[in-house]
Short mmCIF file of C-alpha atoms and ligand atoms in Angstrom, two decimals:
data_model
loop_
_atom_site.label_atom_id
_atom_site.label_comp_id
_atom_site.label_asym_id
_atom_site.label_seq_id
_atom_site.Cartn_x
_atom_site.Cartn_y
_atom_site.Cartn_z
CA MET V 1 -13.20 -18.00 -25.21
CA ASN V 2 -10.67 -16.26 -22.85
CA ASP V 3 -10.12 -12.82 -24.22
CA GLY V 4 -7.75 -11.84 -21.52
CA LEU V 5 -10.15 -9.67 -19.39
CA THR V 6 -13.57 -12.43 -18.57
CA ARG V 7 -11.51 -14.94 -17.05
CA PRO V 8 -8.62 -14.88 -14.83
CA LEU V 9 -4.82 -14.83 -16.27
CA ARG V 10 -3.36 -18.12 -15.22
CA PRO V 11 -5.33 -18.65 -12.15
CA HIS V 12 -2.66 -21.99 -11.36
CA LEU V 13 -0.18 -19.59 -10.32
CA TRP V 14 -2.16 -18.98 -6.87
CA LEU V 15 -2.73 -20.72 -4.31
CA LEU V 16 -6.51 -19.17 -4.04
CA ASP V 17 -9.53 -21.28 -2.96
CA PRO V 18 -11.30 -21.21 -6.58
CA GLU V 19 -15.04 -21.46 -4.71
CA VAL V 20 -13.98 -17.95 -4.07
CA ALA V 21 -14.58 -14.51 -5.76
CA HIS V 22 -11.53 -12.88 -5.07
CA LEU V 23 -11.77 -9.03 -5.21
CA ASN V 24 -9.76 -8.06 -2.19
CA HIS V 25 -5.92 -7.86 -3.67
CA GLY V 26 -5.40 -4.53 -1.97
CA SER V 27 -5.60 -5.32 1.96
CA TYR V 28 -2.87 -8.20 1.83
CA GLY V 29 -1.87 -9.43 -1.52
CA ALA V 30 -2.17 -13.07 -2.33
CA VAL V 31 1.75 -15.17 -2.94
CA PRO V 32 1.83 -16.74 -6.42
CA ARG V 33 3.37 -20.17 -6.49
CA PRO V 34 6.49 -19.30 -7.98
CA VAL V 35 7.34 -16.51 -5.34
CA LEU V 36 6.65 -19.39 -2.23
CA GLU V 37 8.77 -21.83 -3.96
CA ALA V 38 11.30 -18.96 -4.11
CA GLN V 39 11.06 -18.35 -0.26
CA ARG V 40 11.31 -21.89 0.22
CA ARG V 41 14.69 -22.25 -1.91
CA ALA V 42 15.51 -19.21 0.27
CA ALA V 43 14.58 -20.85 3.77
CA GLU V 44 16.67 -24.17 2.62
CA ALA V 45 19.70 -22.65 1.60
CA VAL V 46 19.67 -20.70 5.11
CA GLU V 47 18.90 -24.18 6.50
CA ARG V 48 22.18 -25.75 5.36
CA SER V 49 24.46 -23.48 7.52
CA PRO V 50 22.85 -21.21 9.37
CA GLU V 51 25.93 -20.42 11.47
CA ARG V 52 27.47 -19.55 7.60
CA PHE V 53 23.89 -17.25 6.47
CA TYR V 54 23.62 -15.56 9.59
CA ARG V 55 27.62 -14.92 10.50
CA ALA V 56 28.67 -14.74 6.95
CA ASP V 57 26.08 -14.30 4.08
CA LEU V 58 23.21 -12.67 5.45
CA THR V 59 24.55 -8.52 5.25
CA ALA V 60 25.49 -8.92 1.65
CA ALA V 61 22.57 -11.11 0.63
CA ILE V 62 19.74 -7.95 1.77
CA ASP V 63 22.06 -5.97 0.18
CA ALA V 64 21.71 -7.44 -3.02
CA VAL V 65 17.91 -7.65 -2.30
CA ARG V 66 18.09 -3.92 -1.47
CA GLY V 67 19.47 -2.98 -5.06
CA ARG V 68 16.59 -4.94 -6.89
CA VAL V 69 14.47 -3.12 -4.97
CA ALA V 70 15.31 0.27 -6.05
CA GLU V 71 15.51 -0.68 -9.04
CA PHE V 72 12.27 -1.24 -9.38
CA LEU V 73 11.48 1.77 -7.42
CA ALA V 74 13.66 3.93 -9.47
CA THR V 75 15.19 5.16 -6.18
CA ASP V 76 18.53 5.24 -4.38
CA PRO V 77 19.69 2.21 -2.82
CA ASP V 78 21.67 4.22 -0.31
CA GLY V 79 18.69 5.86 0.62
CA LEU V 80 16.53 2.46 1.01
CA VAL V 81 15.82 0.41 3.94
CA LEU V 82 14.24 -3.14 4.50
CA VAL V 83 11.10 -3.37 6.69
CA GLN V 84 8.61 -5.83 7.75
CA ASN V 85 5.29 -3.88 6.90
CA ALA V 86 4.19 -0.44 6.56
CA THR V 87 2.99 -0.13 10.17
CA GLU V 88 6.18 -0.74 11.25
CA ALA V 89 7.54 1.78 8.30
CA VAL V 90 5.84 4.24 10.37
CA GLN V 91 6.94 3.96 13.64
CA VAL V 92 10.58 4.09 12.26
CA VAL V 93 9.94 7.54 11.06
CA LEU V 94 8.27 9.10 14.52
CA SER V 95 10.67 7.41 16.28
CA SER V 96 13.39 8.86 14.56
CA LEU V 97 12.48 12.28 14.61
CA ALA V 98 12.72 14.52 17.37
CA LEU V 99 10.00 16.23 18.21
CA GLU V 100 9.44 18.59 21.01
CA PRO V 101 6.50 19.06 23.06
CA LEU V 102 4.01 21.09 21.51
CA ALA V 103 5.66 19.87 18.18
CA GLU V 104 2.53 19.11 15.39
CA ILE V 105 2.62 16.23 13.10
CA VAL V 106 -0.79 17.16 10.16
CA TYR V 107 -1.87 14.04 9.21
CA THR V 108 -5.56 13.82 6.78
CA ASP V 109 -9.00 12.63 7.47
CA HIS V 110 -7.84 9.53 4.95
CA THR V 111 -4.94 8.61 7.09
CA TYR V 112 -5.01 4.31 7.49
CA PRO V 113 -5.69 3.50 11.09
CA TRP V 114 -3.13 2.30 12.08
CA VAL V 115 -0.98 4.91 10.96
CA LYS V 116 -3.20 7.39 12.63
CA ALA V 117 -2.42 4.83 15.45
CA ALA V 118 1.35 5.37 15.66
CA ILE V 119 0.61 8.94 15.59
CA GLU V 120 -1.34 9.67 18.34
CA ARG V 121 0.78 7.12 20.11
CA ALA V 122 4.14 9.31 19.29
CA CYS V 123 1.76 12.78 20.29
CA ASP V 124 0.33 11.01 24.02
CA GLU V 125 4.15 9.70 25.08
CA ARG V 126 5.66 13.19 23.65
CA GLY V 127 3.91 15.63 24.41
CA VAL V 128 2.77 16.43 20.42
CA VAL V 129 -0.07 17.69 18.89
CA PRO V 130 -2.35 15.73 16.41
CA ARG V 131 -3.63 18.01 13.08
CA CYS V 132 -5.86 15.97 11.39
CA VAL V 133 -6.55 17.93 7.61
CA ALA V 134 -10.15 16.80 5.59
CA LEU V 135 -9.31 16.49 2.16
CA PRO V 136 -10.35 19.46 -0.15
CA ASN V 137 -14.13 18.47 -1.20
CA ARG V 138 -14.25 15.80 1.19
CA SER V 139 -18.28 16.17 1.72
CA GLU V 140 -18.32 15.11 -2.32
CA LEU V 141 -17.64 11.30 -1.04
CA ALA V 142 -20.75 11.71 0.16
CA ASP V 143 -22.21 10.94 -2.96
CA GLY V 144 -19.86 9.23 -3.87
CA SER V 145 -17.97 11.45 -6.36
CA ALA V 146 -13.65 11.54 -5.96
CA PRO V 147 -12.43 14.57 -4.26
CA GLY V 148 -11.78 16.98 -6.97
CA GLN V 149 -13.64 15.10 -9.98
CA SER V 150 -17.56 15.62 -9.86
CA ASP V 151 -16.87 19.63 -9.90
CA GLY V 152 -15.25 19.86 -13.03
CA LEU V 153 -11.50 20.75 -10.91
CA SER V 154 -8.69 19.44 -13.29
CA GLU V 155 -6.02 17.37 -11.68
CA ALA V 156 -4.32 20.48 -11.72
CA GLU V 157 -7.07 22.65 -9.14
CA PHE V 158 -7.34 19.80 -6.64
CA ALA V 159 -3.03 19.62 -6.38
CA ALA V 160 -3.23 23.30 -5.93
CA ALA V 161 -6.33 22.67 -3.26
CA LEU V 162 -4.62 19.81 -0.99
CA VAL V 163 -1.55 22.38 -0.97
CA THR V 164 -3.73 24.83 -0.18
CA THR V 165 -5.34 22.92 2.41
CA LEU V 166 -1.86 21.24 3.83
CA LYS V 167 -0.39 24.94 4.13
CA GLY V 168 -3.18 26.37 6.01
CA ALA V 169 -1.91 24.00 8.64
CA LEU V 170 1.23 23.86 8.71
CA ASN V 171 3.08 26.38 11.52
CA GLU V 172 6.33 26.64 12.81
CA ARG V 173 6.14 23.98 15.53
CA THR V 174 5.15 21.38 12.78
CA ALA V 175 7.69 18.45 12.70
CA LEU V 176 5.61 16.26 9.80
CA VAL V 177 3.06 15.81 7.28
CA VAL V 178 1.58 12.45 6.86
CA LEU V 179 0.09 12.31 3.09
CA ASP V 180 -1.17 8.78 1.40
CA GLN V 181 -0.28 8.01 -2.19
CA ILE V 182 -3.01 5.91 -2.33
CA THR V 183 -5.96 6.12 0.03
CA SER V 184 -7.11 2.37 1.74
CA ALA V 185 -11.03 2.80 2.66
CA SER V 186 -11.69 5.18 -0.31
CA ALA V 187 -9.15 4.72 -2.81
CA LEU V 188 -7.77 7.84 -4.55
CA ARG V 189 -4.61 8.79 -5.64
CA LEU V 190 -3.47 11.91 -4.25
CA PRO V 191 -1.08 14.00 -6.00
CA VAL V 192 1.92 13.92 -3.79
CA GLU V 193 4.38 14.87 -6.68
CA ALA V 194 2.44 18.63 -6.44
CA VAL V 195 2.75 18.85 -2.56
CA CYS V 196 6.02 17.30 -2.07
CA ALA V 197 7.35 20.18 -4.94
CA ALA V 198 5.28 22.82 -3.37
CA LEU V 199 5.72 21.95 0.48
CA GLY V 200 8.99 19.41 0.70
CA ASP V 201 11.42 22.35 1.33
CA GLU V 202 9.54 23.97 4.41
CA VAL V 203 8.39 20.51 6.48
CA PRO V 204 9.44 16.99 6.49
CA ILE V 205 6.88 15.07 4.64
CA LEU V 206 6.17 11.13 4.97
CA ILE V 207 4.54 9.31 1.59
CA ASP V 208 2.29 6.61 3.22
CA GLY V 209 2.75 4.82 -0.16
CA ALA V 210 1.43 1.52 0.95
CA HIS V 211 -0.55 0.48 -2.18
CA ALA V 212 2.36 1.98 -4.74
CA PRO V 213 4.43 -0.21 -5.88
CA GLY V 214 3.17 -1.78 -8.93
CA LEU V 215 0.44 0.05 -8.72
CA ILE V 216 3.00 3.44 -9.74
CA ASP V 217 5.21 3.53 -11.26
CA ALA V 218 8.74 5.34 -9.98
CA PRO V 219 6.29 6.03 -7.18
CA VAL V 220 9.04 8.02 -4.27
CA PRO V 221 8.51 11.30 -5.12
CA LYS V 222 10.76 14.16 -5.08
CA GLY V 223 11.01 16.35 -2.15
CA ALA V 224 9.46 13.63 0.43
CA ALA V 225 11.79 13.13 3.04
CA PHE V 226 10.35 9.71 3.76
CA TRP V 227 8.47 7.13 2.13
CA LEU V 228 7.32 3.85 2.61
CA GLY V 229 5.67 1.11 0.14
CA ASN V 230 4.16 -2.34 0.67
CA LEU V 231 6.15 -5.21 -1.56
CA HIS V 232 3.65 -7.58 -0.26
CA LYS V 233 0.89 -6.08 -1.31
CA TRP V 234 0.83 -4.93 -5.61
CA ALA V 235 4.11 -6.22 -6.23
CA PHE V 236 3.93 -9.96 -5.00
CA ALA V 237 6.67 -10.02 -2.34
CA ALA V 238 5.83 -12.80 0.39
CA ARG V 239 4.64 -11.67 3.62
CA THR V 240 6.34 -9.43 4.90
CA ALA V 241 7.80 -7.27 3.20
CA ALA V 242 8.33 -3.66 2.52
CA ALA V 243 10.69 -0.32 2.19
CA LEU V 244 11.15 2.60 3.69
CA VAL V 245 13.06 5.19 1.73
CA VAL V 246 14.84 8.56 3.59
CA ALA V 247 16.28 11.47 1.49
CA PRO V 248 20.32 12.02 2.57
CA PRO V 249 19.51 14.57 4.86
CA TRP V 250 17.70 12.89 7.35
CA ARG V 251 19.40 9.18 6.81
CA GLU V 252 21.96 9.85 9.82
CA ARG V 253 19.41 10.19 12.20
CA VAL V 254 16.93 7.29 11.22
CA ARG V 255 17.35 3.95 13.12
CA PRO V 256 15.33 0.62 13.69
CA LEU V 257 12.84 0.49 16.49
CA VAL V 258 15.42 -2.15 18.23
CA ALA V 259 19.04 -0.68 18.44
CA SER V 260 21.21 -2.55 16.32
CA ALA V 261 24.74 -3.09 16.45
CA GLY V 262 25.02 -3.05 12.56
CA ALA V 263 25.06 0.66 13.51
CA ALA V 264 28.61 1.03 12.74
CA ARG V 265 27.51 0.39 9.14
CA GLY V 266 25.62 3.59 9.05
CA PHE V 267 21.60 3.91 7.78
CA THR V 268 21.23 0.51 5.85
CA GLY V 269 23.48 -1.07 7.89
CA SER V 270 21.78 -0.91 10.64
CA PHE V 271 18.75 -2.80 9.68
CA SER V 272 20.47 -5.58 7.90
CA TYR V 273 20.54 -7.67 11.12
CA LEU V 274 18.20 -6.72 13.83
CA GLY V 275 18.89 -10.01 16.10
CA THR V 276 17.84 -13.47 14.38
CA GLN V 277 14.72 -13.05 12.31
CA ASP V 278 13.62 -15.32 9.07
CA PRO V 279 14.73 -13.10 5.98
CA THR V 280 13.40 -15.56 3.50
CA ALA V 281 10.80 -13.00 2.40
CA TYR V 282 13.13 -11.18 1.30
CA LEU V 283 15.49 -12.84 -0.17
CA ALA V 284 11.65 -14.12 -2.29
CA LEU V 285 12.00 -10.52 -3.39
CA PRO V 286 13.85 -10.60 -6.95
CA ALA V 287 11.60 -13.41 -8.09
CA ALA V 288 8.62 -11.25 -6.81
CA LEU V 289 9.62 -8.64 -9.21
CA ALA V 290 10.70 -10.82 -11.86
CA PHE V 291 6.72 -12.57 -11.85
CA PRO V 292 5.07 -10.59 -14.32
CA ALA V 293 7.19 -10.89 -16.59
CA ASP V 294 8.82 -14.36 -16.04
CA HIS V 295 5.09 -16.46 -15.64
CA LEU V 296 2.14 -13.57 -17.37
CA GLY V 297 4.63 -12.05 -20.11
CA MET V 298 4.10 -8.90 -19.15
CA THR V 299 5.73 -5.27 -17.20
CA PHE V 300 4.00 -4.31 -14.42
CA GLY V 301 2.56 -1.58 -16.58
CA ARG V 302 0.44 -4.04 -18.86
CA LEU V 303 -0.29 -5.80 -16.25
CA ARG V 304 -1.68 -2.79 -14.49
CA GLU V 305 -3.66 -2.12 -17.57
CA ARG V 306 -5.59 -5.17 -17.69
CA ASN V 307 -6.85 -5.07 -13.90
CA THR V 308 -7.72 -2.13 -14.39
CA ALA V 309 -9.83 -2.73 -17.66
CA VAL V 310 -11.03 -5.67 -16.27
CA LEU V 311 -12.13 -3.82 -12.75
CA GLU V 312 -14.14 -0.67 -15.40
CA LEU V 313 -15.56 -3.48 -17.23
CA GLY V 314 -16.88 -5.14 -13.66
CA LEU V 315 -17.81 -1.74 -12.32
CA ALA V 316 -20.16 -1.41 -15.42
CA ARG V 317 -22.20 -4.76 -14.67
CA LEU V 318 -22.36 -3.63 -11.19
CA ARG V 319 -24.03 -0.46 -12.44
CA ASP V 320 -26.36 -2.41 -15.11
CA ALA V 321 -27.47 -4.75 -12.52
CA LEU V 322 -28.22 -2.82 -9.32
CA GLY V 323 -28.47 1.11 -9.78
CA LEU V 324 -24.59 1.70 -8.51
CA ARG V 325 -23.31 5.24 -9.05
CA LEU V 326 -20.02 5.13 -9.86
CA PRO V 327 -17.18 7.00 -9.25
CA PRO V 328 -14.64 8.86 -11.81
CA GLY V 329 -11.75 6.61 -12.27
CA ASN V 330 -8.55 6.87 -10.90
CA GLY V 331 -6.37 4.84 -13.46
CA LEU V 332 -5.65 2.13 -11.00
CA PRO V 333 -6.87 -1.54 -10.54
CA MET V 334 -8.88 -0.68 -7.49
CA ARG V 335 -11.87 1.55 -6.82
CA ALA V 336 -14.05 2.61 -3.35
CA VAL V 337 -18.04 2.30 -5.06
CA PRO V 338 -20.35 3.79 -2.74
CA LEU V 339 -23.47 1.85 -1.99
CA GLY V 340 -25.21 5.11 -1.62
CA ARG V 341 -26.07 4.34 1.59
CA ALA V 342 -25.08 5.52 5.80
CA GLY V 343 -22.78 3.11 7.47
CA SER V 344 -20.26 2.79 10.43
CA ASP V 345 -17.02 1.08 10.04
CA ALA V 346 -18.93 -1.60 12.28
CA GLU V 347 -21.81 -1.90 9.82
CA ALA V 348 -19.23 -2.03 6.84
CA GLY V 349 -17.26 -4.79 8.18
CA GLU V 350 -20.22 -6.32 9.02
CA LEU V 351 -21.60 -6.38 5.73
CA GLY V 352 -17.60 -7.67 4.67
CA ALA V 353 -18.40 -11.02 6.51
CA ARG V 354 -21.80 -11.79 5.07
CA LEU V 355 -20.56 -11.42 1.63
CA ARG V 356 -17.72 -13.38 2.82
CA GLU V 357 -20.70 -15.96 3.64
CA LYS V 358 -21.77 -15.84 0.22
CA GLY V 359 -18.36 -16.59 -1.47
CA VAL V 360 -17.23 -12.95 -2.34
CA GLU V 361 -14.26 -11.57 -0.49
CA VAL V 362 -13.81 -7.50 -0.96
CA ALA V 363 -13.03 -4.88 1.59
CA THR V 364 -16.10 -3.23 2.79
CA THR V 365 -15.01 0.51 4.10
CA SER V 366 -17.06 3.74 4.93
CA PRO V 367 -15.02 6.81 4.02
CA GLY V 368 -16.85 9.92 5.03
CA GLY V 369 -19.39 8.28 7.17
CA GLN V 370 -20.48 5.95 3.63
CA LEU V 371 -20.53 2.71 2.94
CA HIS V 372 -18.27 1.34 0.23
CA LEU V 373 -17.66 -1.76 -1.56
CA ARG V 374 -13.85 -0.79 -2.49
CA LEU V 375 -12.62 -3.74 -4.96
CA SER V 376 -8.88 -4.70 -6.27
CA VAL V 377 -8.20 -6.39 -8.74
CA GLN V 378 -5.53 -8.77 -9.46
CA ALA V 379 -4.35 -11.06 -12.73
CA TYR V 380 -6.27 -13.49 -11.00
CA VAL V 381 -9.97 -12.23 -11.47
CA GLY V 382 -12.02 -12.05 -14.89
CA VAL V 383 -14.73 -10.00 -15.43
CA GLU V 384 -16.85 -13.20 -14.63
CA GLU V 385 -16.51 -12.87 -10.88
CA PHE V 386 -18.07 -9.15 -10.88
CA ALA V 387 -21.53 -11.53 -11.57
CA ARG V 388 -20.83 -13.19 -8.68
CA LEU V 389 -20.03 -9.95 -6.54
CA ALA V 390 -23.61 -8.35 -7.87
CA ALA V 391 -25.48 -11.69 -7.38
CA ALA V 392 -24.05 -11.27 -3.46
CA LEU V 393 -24.76 -7.63 -3.08
CA ALA V 394 -28.30 -8.37 -4.48
CA ALA V 395 -28.96 -10.93 -1.89
CA VAL V 396 -27.53 -9.42 1.48
CA VAL V 397 -28.40 -5.24 0.58
C1 PLP G 401 -2.56 3.06 2.98
C2 PLP G 401 -2.32 2.30 4.11
N1 PLP G 401 -1.41 2.36 4.89
C3 PLP G 401 -0.65 1.78 5.72
C4 PLP G 401 -0.98 0.14 6.11
C5 PLP G 401 -0.88 -0.57 6.72
O1 PLP G 401 -0.18 -1.83 6.07
P1 PLP G 401 0.74 -3.21 6.66
O2 PLP G 401 -0.60 -3.53 7.52
O3 PLP G 401 1.21 -3.85 5.66
O4 PLP G 401 1.67 -2.79 7.84
C6 PLP G 401 -2.31 -0.17 4.72
C7 PLP G 401 -2.63 -1.30 4.93
O5 PLP G 401 -3.28 -1.60 3.55
C8 PLP G 401 -2.97 1.33 3.84
O6 PLP G 401 -3.44 0.65 3.49
#
């Protein structure tokens, strides 16, 4: 019997190893076969005449894809460019800002390590001061609760607390605030809309929405100077494909990491041709964005609901089997579950490796110095996979 939750939906649409329980879609996504086929067709089209493609067709093709991605993200195509990944997008923003010595960049203790590394490098090279703030109620993470929820704070109260925290870190030298839309290790959805509405006029804000495309509808918040999102995580894109969205006042100063002769075509034109590259992941984006409707008969929203329901049922199994304490739901098919013991990043990595040996792939993280499983569910996962996870965990922990 397949009620749509117990078993995977159409697993033959992926090349994933059936011997393994794949519970970490969030890190790298998993590219469906029809998208790989679209990418292969795009490569073949390029090969019919590389000269014609790169010289005559590339810019128009990228513009058409940008339009489709902008429609998917419900944002202005004139502010959207395609980049390889979130890591590149962050560095594009940092390198485009006029950062004076002693300027400050505010970020949080949940900022993704590669983003933090980019901030630290900009600070080292340009004499800028990094200012890390703790998310409100961070200590609650240690006992397994999401910030702002276990003590009965409403979402609005948590948003207000976050705004107050960030506002308290601002001063006249603050050049940028960097904030996650969905945090990585802890899988928390942060109220970026409220933060951008409250502080977007005071300071440029970069929203790291690496996980947002496909998980959050219309994810680009009003008031953000910069927003980035990976399309190769939850939007089924071939690796590598991400979007960077820049608000009008900043478009003239945002430039790609390599100098481009296309700069004469303005902000979007400057990103279209950065020397000879493989554009096939970008060219396959229309197929990726059409994948849920064309092959699963679902919208992204319906698929997200199905995947979140699988995760809820799977987590209930884990709780019953192993007595794990579950954090409150976040409405997403990705959640970090505390294992109830302290551990470093290295110990989290070791645990992940041991689970992989048992045929279970899951992100193992250590936000707040506490070991967590960060579980992600995509269509190719059914509740039955959680029985494998429970067995592997029981053997390993
Ligand atoms: C919040 C966040 N930001 C940035 C990244 C970096 O993404 P990429 O490796 O595609 O550059 C990730 C990756 O998981 C992430 O979770």
